JSON list of C-alpha atoms in Angstrom, two decimals:
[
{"chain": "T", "resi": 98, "resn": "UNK", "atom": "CA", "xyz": [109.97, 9.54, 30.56]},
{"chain": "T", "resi": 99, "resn": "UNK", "atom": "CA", "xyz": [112.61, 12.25, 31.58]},
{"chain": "T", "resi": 100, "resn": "UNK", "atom": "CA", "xyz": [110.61, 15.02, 30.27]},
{"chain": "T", "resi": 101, "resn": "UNK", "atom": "CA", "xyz": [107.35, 14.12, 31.88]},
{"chain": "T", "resi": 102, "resn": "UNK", "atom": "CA", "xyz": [109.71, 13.17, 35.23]},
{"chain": "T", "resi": 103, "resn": "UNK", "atom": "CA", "xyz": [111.11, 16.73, 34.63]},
{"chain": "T", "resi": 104, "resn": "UNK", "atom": "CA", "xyz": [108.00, 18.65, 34.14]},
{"chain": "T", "resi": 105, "resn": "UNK", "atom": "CA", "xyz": [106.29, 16.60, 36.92]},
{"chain": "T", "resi": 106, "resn": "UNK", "atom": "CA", "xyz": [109.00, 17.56, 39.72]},
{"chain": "T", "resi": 107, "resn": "UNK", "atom": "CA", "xyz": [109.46, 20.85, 38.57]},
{"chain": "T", "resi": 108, "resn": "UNK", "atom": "CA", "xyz": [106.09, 21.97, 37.93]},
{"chain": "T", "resi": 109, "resn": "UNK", "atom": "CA", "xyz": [103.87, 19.53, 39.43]},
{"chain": "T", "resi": 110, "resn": "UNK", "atom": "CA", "xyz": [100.99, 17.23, 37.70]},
{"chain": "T", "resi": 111, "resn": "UNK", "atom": "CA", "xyz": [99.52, 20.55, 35.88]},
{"chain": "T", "resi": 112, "resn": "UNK", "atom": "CA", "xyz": [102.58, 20.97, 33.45]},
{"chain": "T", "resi": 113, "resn": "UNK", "atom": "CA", "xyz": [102.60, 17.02, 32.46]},
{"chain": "T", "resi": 114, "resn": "UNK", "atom": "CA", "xyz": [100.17, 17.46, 29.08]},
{"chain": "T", "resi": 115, "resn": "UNK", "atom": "CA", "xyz": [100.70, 14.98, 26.49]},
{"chain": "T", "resi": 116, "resn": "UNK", "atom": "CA", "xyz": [101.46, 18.13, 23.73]},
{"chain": "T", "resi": 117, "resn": "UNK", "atom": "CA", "xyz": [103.81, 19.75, 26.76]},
{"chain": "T", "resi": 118, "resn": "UNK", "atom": "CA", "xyz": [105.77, 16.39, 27.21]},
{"chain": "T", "resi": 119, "resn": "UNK", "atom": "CA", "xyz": [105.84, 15.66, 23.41]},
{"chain": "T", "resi": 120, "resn": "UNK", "atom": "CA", "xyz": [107.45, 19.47, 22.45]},
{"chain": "T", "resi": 121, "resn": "UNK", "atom": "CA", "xyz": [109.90, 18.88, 25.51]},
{"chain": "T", "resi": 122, "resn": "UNK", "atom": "CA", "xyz": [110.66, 15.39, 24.17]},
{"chain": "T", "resi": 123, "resn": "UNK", "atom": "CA", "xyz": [110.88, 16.55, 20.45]},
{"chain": "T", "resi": 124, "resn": "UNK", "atom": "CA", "xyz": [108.13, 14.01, 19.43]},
{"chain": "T", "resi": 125, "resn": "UNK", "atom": "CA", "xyz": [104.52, 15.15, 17.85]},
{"chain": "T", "resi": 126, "resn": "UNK", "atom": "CA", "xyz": [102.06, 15.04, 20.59]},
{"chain": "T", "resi": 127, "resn": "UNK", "atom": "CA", "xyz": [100.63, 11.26, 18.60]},
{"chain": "T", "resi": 128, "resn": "UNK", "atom": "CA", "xyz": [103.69, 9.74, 19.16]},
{"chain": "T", "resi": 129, "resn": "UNK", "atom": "CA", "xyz": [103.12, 9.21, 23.43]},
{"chain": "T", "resi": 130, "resn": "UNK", "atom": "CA", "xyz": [99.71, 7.68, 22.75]},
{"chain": "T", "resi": 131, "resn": "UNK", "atom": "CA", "xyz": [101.84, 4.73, 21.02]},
{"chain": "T", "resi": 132, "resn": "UNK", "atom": "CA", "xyz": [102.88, 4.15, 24.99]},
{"chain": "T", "resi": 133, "resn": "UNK", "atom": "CA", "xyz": [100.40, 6.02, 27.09]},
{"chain": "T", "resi": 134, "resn": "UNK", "atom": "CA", "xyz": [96.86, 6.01, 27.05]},
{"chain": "T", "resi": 135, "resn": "UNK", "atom": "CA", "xyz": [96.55, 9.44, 28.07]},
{"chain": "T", "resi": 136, "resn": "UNK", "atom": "CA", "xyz": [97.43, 11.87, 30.73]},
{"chain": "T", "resi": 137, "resn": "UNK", "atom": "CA", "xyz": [96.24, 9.63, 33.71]},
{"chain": "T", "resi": 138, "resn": "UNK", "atom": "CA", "xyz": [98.85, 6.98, 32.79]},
{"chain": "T", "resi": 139, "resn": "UNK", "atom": "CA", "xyz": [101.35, 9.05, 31.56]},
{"chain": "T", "resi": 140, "resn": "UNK", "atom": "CA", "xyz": [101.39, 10.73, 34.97]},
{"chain": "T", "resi": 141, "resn": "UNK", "atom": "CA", "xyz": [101.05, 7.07, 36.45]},
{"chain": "T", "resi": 142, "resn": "UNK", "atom": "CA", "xyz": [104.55, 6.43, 34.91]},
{"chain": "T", "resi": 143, "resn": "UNK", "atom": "CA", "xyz": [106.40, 9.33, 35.52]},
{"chain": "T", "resi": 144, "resn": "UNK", "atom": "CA", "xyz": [106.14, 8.96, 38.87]},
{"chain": "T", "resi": 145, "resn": "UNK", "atom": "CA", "xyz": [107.06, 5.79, 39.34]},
{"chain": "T", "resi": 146, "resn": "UNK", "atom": "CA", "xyz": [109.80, 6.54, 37.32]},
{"chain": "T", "resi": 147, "resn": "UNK", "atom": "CA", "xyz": [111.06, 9.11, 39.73]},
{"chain": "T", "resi": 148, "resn": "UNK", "atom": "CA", "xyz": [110.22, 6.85, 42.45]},
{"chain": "T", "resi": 149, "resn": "UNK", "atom": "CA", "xyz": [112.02, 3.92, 40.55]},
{"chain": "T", "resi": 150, "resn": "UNK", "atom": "CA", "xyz": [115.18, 6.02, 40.10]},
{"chain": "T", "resi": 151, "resn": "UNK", "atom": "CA", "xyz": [115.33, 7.08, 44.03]},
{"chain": "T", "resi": 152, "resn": "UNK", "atom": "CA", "xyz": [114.67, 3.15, 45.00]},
{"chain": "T", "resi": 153, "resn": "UNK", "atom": "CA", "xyz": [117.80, 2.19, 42.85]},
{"chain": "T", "resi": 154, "resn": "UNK", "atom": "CA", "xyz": [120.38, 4.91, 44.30]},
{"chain": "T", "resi": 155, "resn": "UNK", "atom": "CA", "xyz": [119.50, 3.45, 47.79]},
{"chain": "T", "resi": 156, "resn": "UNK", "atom": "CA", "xyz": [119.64, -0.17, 47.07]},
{"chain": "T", "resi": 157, "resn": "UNK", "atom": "CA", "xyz": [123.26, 0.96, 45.77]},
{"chain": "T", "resi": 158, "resn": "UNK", "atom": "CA", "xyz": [124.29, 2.91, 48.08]},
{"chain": "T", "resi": 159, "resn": "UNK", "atom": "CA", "xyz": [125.73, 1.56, 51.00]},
{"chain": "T", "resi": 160, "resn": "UNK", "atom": "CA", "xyz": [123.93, 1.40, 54.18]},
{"chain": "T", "resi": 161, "resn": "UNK", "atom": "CA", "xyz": [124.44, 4.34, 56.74]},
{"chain": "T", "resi": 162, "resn": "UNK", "atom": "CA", "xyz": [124.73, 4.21, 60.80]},
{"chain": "T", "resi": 163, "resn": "UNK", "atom": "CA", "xyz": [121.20, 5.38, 60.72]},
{"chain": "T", "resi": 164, "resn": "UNK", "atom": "CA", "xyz": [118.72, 3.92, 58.39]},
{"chain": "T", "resi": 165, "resn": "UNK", "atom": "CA", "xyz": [115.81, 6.76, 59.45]},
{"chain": "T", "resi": 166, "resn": "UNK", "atom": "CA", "xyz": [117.88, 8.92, 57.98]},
{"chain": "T", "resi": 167, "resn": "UNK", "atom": "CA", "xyz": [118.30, 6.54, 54.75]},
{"chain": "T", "resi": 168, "resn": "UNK", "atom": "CA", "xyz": [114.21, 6.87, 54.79]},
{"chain": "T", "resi": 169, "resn": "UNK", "atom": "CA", "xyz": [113.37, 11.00, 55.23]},
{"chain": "T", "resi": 170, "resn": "UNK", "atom": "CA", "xyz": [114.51, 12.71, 52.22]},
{"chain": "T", "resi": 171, "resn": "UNK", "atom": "CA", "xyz": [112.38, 11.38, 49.45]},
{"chain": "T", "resi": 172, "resn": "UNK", "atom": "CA", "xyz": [109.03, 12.67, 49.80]},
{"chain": "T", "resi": 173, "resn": "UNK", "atom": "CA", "xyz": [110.03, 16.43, 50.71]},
{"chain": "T", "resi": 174, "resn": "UNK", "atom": "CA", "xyz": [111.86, 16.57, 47.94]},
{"chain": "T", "resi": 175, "resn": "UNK", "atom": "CA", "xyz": [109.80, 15.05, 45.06]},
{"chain": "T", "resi": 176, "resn": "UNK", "atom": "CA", "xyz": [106.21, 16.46, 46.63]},
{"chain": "T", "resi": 177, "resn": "UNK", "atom": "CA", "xyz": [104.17, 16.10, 43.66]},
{"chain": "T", "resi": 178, "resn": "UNK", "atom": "CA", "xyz": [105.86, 12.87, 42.96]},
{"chain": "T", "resi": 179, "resn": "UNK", "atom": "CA", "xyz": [105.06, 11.72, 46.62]},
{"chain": "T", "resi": 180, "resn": "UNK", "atom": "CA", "xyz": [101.50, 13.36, 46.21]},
{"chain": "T", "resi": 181, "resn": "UNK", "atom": "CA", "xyz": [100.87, 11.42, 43.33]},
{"chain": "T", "resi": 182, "resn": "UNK", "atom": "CA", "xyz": [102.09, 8.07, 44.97]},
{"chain": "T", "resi": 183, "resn": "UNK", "atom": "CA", "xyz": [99.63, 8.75, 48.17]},
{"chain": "T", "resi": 184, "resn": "UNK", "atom": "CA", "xyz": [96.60, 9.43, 45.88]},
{"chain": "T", "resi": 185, "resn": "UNK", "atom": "CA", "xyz": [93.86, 6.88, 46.92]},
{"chain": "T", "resi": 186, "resn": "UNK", "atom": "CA", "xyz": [92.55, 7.01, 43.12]},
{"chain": "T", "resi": 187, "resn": "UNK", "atom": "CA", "xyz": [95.96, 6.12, 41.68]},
{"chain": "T", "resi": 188, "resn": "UNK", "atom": "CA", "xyz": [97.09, 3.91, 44.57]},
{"chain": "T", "resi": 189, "resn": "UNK", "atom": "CA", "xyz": [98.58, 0.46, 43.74]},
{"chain": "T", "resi": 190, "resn": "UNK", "atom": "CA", "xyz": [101.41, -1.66, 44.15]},
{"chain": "T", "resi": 191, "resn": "UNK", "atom": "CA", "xyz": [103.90, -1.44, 41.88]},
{"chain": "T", "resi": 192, "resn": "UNK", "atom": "CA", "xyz": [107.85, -3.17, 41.65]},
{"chain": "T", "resi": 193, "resn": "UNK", "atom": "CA", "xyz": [109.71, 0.23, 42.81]},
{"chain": "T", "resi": 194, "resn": "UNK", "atom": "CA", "xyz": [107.06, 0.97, 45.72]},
{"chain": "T", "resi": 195, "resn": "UNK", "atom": "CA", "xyz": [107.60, -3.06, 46.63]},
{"chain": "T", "resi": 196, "resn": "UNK", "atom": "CA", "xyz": [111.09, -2.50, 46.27]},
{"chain": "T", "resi": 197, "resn": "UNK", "atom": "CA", "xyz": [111.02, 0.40, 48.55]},
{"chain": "T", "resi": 198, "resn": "UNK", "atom": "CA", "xyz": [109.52, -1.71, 51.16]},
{"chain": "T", "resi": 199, "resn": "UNK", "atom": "CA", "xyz": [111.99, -4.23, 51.03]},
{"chain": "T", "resi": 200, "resn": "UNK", "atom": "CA", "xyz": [115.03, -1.79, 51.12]},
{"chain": "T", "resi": 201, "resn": "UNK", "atom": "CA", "xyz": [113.59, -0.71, 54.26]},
{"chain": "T", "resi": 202, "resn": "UNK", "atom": "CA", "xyz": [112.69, -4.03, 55.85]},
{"chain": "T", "resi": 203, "resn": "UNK", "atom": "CA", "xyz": [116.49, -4.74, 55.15]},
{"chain": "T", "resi": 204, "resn": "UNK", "atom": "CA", "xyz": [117.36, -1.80, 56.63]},
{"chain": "T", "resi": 205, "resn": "UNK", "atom": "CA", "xyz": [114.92, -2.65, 59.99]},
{"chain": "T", "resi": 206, "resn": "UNK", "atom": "CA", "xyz": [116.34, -6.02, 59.64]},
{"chain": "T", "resi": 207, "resn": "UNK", "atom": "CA", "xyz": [119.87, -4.68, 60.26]},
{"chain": "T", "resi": 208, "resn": "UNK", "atom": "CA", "xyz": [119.20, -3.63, 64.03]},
{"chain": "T", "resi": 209, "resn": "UNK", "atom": "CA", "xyz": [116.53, -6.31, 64.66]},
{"chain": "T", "resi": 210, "resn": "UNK", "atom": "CA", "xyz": [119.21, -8.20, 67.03]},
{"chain": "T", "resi": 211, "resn": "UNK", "atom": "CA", "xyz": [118.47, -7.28, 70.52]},
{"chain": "T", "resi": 212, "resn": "UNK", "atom": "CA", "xyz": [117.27, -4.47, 69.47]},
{"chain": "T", "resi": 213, "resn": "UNK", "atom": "CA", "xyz": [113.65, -4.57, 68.69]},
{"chain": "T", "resi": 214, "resn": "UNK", "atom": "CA", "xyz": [110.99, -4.78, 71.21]},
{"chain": "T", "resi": 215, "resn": "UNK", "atom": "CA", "xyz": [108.53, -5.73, 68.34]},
{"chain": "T", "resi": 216, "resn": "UNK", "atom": "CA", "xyz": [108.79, -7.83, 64.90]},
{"chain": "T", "resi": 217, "resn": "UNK", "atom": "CA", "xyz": [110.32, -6.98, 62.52]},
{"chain": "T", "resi": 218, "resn": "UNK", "atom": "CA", "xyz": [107.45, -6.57, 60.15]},
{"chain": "T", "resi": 219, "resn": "UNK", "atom": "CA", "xyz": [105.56, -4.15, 62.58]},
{"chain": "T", "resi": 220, "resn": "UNK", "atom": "CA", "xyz": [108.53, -1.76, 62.75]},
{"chain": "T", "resi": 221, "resn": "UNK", "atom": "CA", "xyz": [108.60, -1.41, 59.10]},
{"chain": "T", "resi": 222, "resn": "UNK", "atom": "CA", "xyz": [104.72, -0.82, 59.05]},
{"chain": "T", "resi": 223, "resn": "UNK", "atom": "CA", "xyz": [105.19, 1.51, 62.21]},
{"chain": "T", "resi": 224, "resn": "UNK", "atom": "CA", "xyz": [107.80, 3.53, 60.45]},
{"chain": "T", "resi": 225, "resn": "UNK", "atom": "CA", "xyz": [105.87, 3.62, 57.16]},
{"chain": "T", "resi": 226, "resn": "UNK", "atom": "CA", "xyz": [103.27, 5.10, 58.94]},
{"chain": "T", "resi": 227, "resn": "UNK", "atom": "CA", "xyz": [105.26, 7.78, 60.53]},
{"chain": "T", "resi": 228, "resn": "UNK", "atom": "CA", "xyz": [106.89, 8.38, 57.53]},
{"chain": "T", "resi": 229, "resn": "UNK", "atom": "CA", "xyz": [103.83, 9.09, 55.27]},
{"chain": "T", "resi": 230, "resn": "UNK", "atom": "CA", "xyz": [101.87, 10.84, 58.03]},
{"chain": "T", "resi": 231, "resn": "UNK", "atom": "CA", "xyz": [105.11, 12.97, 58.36]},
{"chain": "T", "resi": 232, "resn": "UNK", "atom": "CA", "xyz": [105.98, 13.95, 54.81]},
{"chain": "T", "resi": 233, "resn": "UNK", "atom": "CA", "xyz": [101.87, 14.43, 53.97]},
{"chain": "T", "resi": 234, "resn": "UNK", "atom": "CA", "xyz": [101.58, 17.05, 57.31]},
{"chain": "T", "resi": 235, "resn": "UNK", "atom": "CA", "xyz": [104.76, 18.92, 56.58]},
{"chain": "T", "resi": 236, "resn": "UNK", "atom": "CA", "xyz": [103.75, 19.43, 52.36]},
{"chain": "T", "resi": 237, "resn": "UNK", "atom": "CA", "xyz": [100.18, 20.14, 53.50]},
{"chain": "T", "resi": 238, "resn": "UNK", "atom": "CA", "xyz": [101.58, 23.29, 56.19]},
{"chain": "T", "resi": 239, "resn": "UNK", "atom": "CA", "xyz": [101.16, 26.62, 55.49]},
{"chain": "T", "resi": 240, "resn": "UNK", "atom": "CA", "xyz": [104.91, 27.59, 55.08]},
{"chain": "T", "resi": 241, "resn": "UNK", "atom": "CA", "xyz": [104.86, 29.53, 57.96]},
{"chain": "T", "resi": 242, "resn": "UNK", "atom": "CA", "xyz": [104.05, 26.83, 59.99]},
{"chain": "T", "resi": 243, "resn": "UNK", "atom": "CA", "xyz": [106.58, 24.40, 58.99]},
{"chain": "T", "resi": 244, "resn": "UNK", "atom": "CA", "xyz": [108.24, 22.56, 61.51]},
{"chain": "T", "resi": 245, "resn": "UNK", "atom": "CA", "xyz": [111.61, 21.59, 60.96]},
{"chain": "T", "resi": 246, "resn": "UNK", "atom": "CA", "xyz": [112.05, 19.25, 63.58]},
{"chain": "T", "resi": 247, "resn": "UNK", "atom": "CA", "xyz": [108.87, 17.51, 62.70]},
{"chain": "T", "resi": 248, "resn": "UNK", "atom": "CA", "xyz": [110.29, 14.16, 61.11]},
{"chain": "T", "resi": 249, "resn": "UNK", "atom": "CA", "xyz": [112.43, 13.58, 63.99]},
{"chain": "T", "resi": 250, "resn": "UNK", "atom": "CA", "xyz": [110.19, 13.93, 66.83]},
{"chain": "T", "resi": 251, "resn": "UNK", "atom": "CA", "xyz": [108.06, 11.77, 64.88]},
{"chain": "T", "resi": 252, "resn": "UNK", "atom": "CA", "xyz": [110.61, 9.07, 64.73]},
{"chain": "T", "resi": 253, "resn": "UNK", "atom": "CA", "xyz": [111.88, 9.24, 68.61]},
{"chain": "T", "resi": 254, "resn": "UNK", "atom": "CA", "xyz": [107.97, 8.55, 69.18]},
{"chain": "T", "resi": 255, "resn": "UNK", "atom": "CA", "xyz": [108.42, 5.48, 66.85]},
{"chain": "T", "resi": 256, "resn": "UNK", "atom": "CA", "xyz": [111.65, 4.57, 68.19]},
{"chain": "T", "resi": 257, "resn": "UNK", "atom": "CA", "xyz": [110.57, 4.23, 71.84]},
{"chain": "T", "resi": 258, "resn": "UNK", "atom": "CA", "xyz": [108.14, 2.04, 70.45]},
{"chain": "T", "resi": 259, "resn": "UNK", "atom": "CA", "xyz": [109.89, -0.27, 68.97]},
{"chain": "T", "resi": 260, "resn": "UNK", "atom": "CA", "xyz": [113.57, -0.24, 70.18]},
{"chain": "T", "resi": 261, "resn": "UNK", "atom": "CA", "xyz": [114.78, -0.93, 73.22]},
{"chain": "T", "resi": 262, "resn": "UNK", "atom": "CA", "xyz": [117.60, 1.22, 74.97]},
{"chain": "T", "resi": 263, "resn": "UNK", "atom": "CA", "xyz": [120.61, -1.30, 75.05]},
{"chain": "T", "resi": 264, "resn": "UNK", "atom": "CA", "xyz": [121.43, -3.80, 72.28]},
{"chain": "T", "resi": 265, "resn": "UNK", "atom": "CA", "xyz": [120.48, -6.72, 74.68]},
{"chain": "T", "resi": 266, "resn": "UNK", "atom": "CA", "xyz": [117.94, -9.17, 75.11]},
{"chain": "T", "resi": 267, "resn": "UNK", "atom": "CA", "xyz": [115.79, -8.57, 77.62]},
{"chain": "T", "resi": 268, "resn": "UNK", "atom": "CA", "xyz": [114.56, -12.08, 79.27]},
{"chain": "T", "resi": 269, "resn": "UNK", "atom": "CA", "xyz": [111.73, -10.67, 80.70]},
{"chain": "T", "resi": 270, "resn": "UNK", "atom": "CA", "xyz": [110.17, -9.28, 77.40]},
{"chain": "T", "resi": 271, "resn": "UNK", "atom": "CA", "xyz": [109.20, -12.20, 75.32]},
{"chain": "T", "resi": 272, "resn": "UNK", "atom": "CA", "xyz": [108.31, -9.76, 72.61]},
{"chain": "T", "resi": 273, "resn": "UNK", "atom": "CA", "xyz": [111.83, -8.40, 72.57]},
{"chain": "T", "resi": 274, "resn": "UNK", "atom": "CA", "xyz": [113.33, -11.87, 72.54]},
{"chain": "T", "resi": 275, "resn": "UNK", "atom": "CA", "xyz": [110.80, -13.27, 69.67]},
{"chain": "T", "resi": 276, "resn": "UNK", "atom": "CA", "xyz": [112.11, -10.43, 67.70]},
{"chain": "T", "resi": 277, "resn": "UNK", "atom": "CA", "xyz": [115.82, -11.08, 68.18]},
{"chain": "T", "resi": 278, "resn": "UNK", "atom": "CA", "xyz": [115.91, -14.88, 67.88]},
{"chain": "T", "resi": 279, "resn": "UNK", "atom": "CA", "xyz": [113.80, -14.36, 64.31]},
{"chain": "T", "resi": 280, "resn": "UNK", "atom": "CA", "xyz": [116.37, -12.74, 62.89]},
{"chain": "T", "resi": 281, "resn": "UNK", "atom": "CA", "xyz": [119.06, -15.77, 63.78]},
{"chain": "T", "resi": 282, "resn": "UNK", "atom": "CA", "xyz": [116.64, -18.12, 61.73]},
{"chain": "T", "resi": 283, "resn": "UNK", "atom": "CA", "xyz": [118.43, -17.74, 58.23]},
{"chain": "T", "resi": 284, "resn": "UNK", "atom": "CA", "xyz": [121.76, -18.20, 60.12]},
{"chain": "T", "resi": 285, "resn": "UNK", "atom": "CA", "xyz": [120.75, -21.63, 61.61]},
{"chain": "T", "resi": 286, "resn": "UNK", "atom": "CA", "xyz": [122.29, -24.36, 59.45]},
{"chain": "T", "resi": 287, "resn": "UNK", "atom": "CA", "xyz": [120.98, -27.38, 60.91]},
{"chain": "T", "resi": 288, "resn": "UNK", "atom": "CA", "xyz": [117.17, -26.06, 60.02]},
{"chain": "T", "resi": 289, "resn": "UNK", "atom": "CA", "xyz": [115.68, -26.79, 56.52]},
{"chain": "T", "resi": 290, "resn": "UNK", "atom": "CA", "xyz": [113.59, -24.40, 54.39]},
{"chain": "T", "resi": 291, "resn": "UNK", "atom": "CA", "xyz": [110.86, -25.54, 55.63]},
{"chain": "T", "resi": 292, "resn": "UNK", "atom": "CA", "xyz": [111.58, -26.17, 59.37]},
{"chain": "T", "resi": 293, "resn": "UNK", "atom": "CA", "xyz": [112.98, -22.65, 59.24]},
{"chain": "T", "resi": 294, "resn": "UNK", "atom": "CA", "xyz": [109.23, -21.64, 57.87]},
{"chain": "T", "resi": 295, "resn": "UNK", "atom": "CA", "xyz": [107.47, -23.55, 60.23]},
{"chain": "T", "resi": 296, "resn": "UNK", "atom": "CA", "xyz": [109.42, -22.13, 63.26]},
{"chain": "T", "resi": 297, "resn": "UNK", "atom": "CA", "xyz": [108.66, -18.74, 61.90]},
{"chain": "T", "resi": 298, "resn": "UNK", "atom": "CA", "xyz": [105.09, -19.18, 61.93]},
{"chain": "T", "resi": 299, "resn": "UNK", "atom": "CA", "xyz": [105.51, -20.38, 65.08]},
{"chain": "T", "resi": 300, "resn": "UNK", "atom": "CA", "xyz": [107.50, -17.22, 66.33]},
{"chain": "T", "resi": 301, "resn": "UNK", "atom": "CA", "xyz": [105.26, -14.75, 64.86]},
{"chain": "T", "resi": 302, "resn": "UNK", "atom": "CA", "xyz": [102.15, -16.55, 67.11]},
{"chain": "T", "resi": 303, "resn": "UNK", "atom": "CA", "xyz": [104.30, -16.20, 69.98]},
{"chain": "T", "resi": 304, "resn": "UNK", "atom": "CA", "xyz": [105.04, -12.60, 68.80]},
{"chain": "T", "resi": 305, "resn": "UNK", "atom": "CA", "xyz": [101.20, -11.74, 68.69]},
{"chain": "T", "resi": 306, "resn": "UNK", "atom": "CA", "xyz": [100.51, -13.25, 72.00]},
{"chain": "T", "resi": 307, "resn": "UNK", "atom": "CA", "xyz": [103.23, -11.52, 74.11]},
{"chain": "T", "resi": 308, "resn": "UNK", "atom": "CA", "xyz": [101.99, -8.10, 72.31]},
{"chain": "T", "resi": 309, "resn": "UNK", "atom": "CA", "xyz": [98.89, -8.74, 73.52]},
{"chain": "T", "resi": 310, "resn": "UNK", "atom": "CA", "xyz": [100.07, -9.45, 76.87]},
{"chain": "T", "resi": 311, "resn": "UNK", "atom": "CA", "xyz": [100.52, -6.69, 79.69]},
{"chain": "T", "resi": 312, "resn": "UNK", "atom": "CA", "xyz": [104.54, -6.35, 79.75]},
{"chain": "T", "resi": 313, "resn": "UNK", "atom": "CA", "xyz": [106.86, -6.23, 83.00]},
{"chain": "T", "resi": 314, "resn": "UNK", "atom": "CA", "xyz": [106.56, -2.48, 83.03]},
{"chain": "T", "resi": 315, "resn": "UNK", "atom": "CA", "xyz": [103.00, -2.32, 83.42]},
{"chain": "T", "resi": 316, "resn": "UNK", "atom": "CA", "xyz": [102.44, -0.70, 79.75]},
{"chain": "T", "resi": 317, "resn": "UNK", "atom": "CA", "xyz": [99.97, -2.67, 77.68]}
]
């Protein structure tokens, strides 16, 4: 796996051959199809070994001030990797990329507290979006028209979206208080399991509605 993870994010998909990987790997080229069927999935697994690897040196690092930041780097620097992840033909769920997604909705869930204007889970599905959209414009650029300042533009837009300025609650934005009081829910002793559920279901209704509402500032 570190020779094809090698090849792959030095070299891109081209360079991963089952005979390439097997001579890098000291192993006769019949040995991989023992584990892989062929190119297709030993390509498959590379990458989401690479991916798997970057996953676990978040979830153990510790958190910093700004989790965008915590969510940038990967893509621009594994761009085949990332390529091969995006691929509609080879998309899928798999444990690190539903790992991923949960190290980020921990992350989200960290300044959900009078902070978010929206839920919880559509930040994290607003900042996946900017984040893929992001990384697959700036690897996609002619190099000459690279813009530097691309991924953080792109998250300001998101931000304004779905933070608010002051780490209040605003009364007059149900929204913003749905968002806040559903992150107190685990903290709430008296509630069981399932009340806890139930009053989450409940929240996310009310979350839906006010989004559909017109707000106090005249913004849909």
């Amino acid at each position: 796996m570190k020779a094809a993870a090698d090849l792959l994010h030095d070299q891109g998909p081209a360079a991963v051959s089952t005979r390439r990987v097997a001579q890098e790997a000291g192993l006769q080229p019949p040995a991989l199809y023992r584990f892989f069927q062929g190119k297709d999935d030993l390509l498959d697994a590379a990458a989401d070994h690479v991916f798997a690897e970057h996953v676990a040196a978040k979830e153990a690092a510790e958190p910093s001030d700004d989790p965008v930041e915590d969510l940038r780097t990967f893509g621009l620097a594994n761009p085949y990797v990332y390529g091969l992840l995006l691929d509609p033909v080879r998309a899928r769920d798999t444990p690190a990329q539903a790992k991923g997604v949960r190290i980020l909705a921990e992350r989200v869930h960290r300044i959900a507290a009078g902070r978010l204007r929206v839920s919880e889970e559509r930040a994290v599905n607003l900042l996946r979006s900017a984040g893929v959209g992001t990384v697959h414009t700036l690897l996609t650029l002619p190099p000459e028209e690279g813009d530097p300042h691309l991924a953080d533009a792109a998250f300001d837009a998101i931000a304004r979206t779905i933070l608010t300025d002051e780490p209040t609650v605003p009364t007059q934005d149900p929204a913003t208080v749905v968002a806040a009081f559903r992150t107190l829910l685990p903290e709430l002793p008296t509630l069981s399991e399932s009340e806890a559920a139930l009053l989450d279901e409940w929240l996310q209704r009310a979350d839906t509605t006010a989004m559909r509402a017109p707000s106090s500032t005249g913004r849909p």
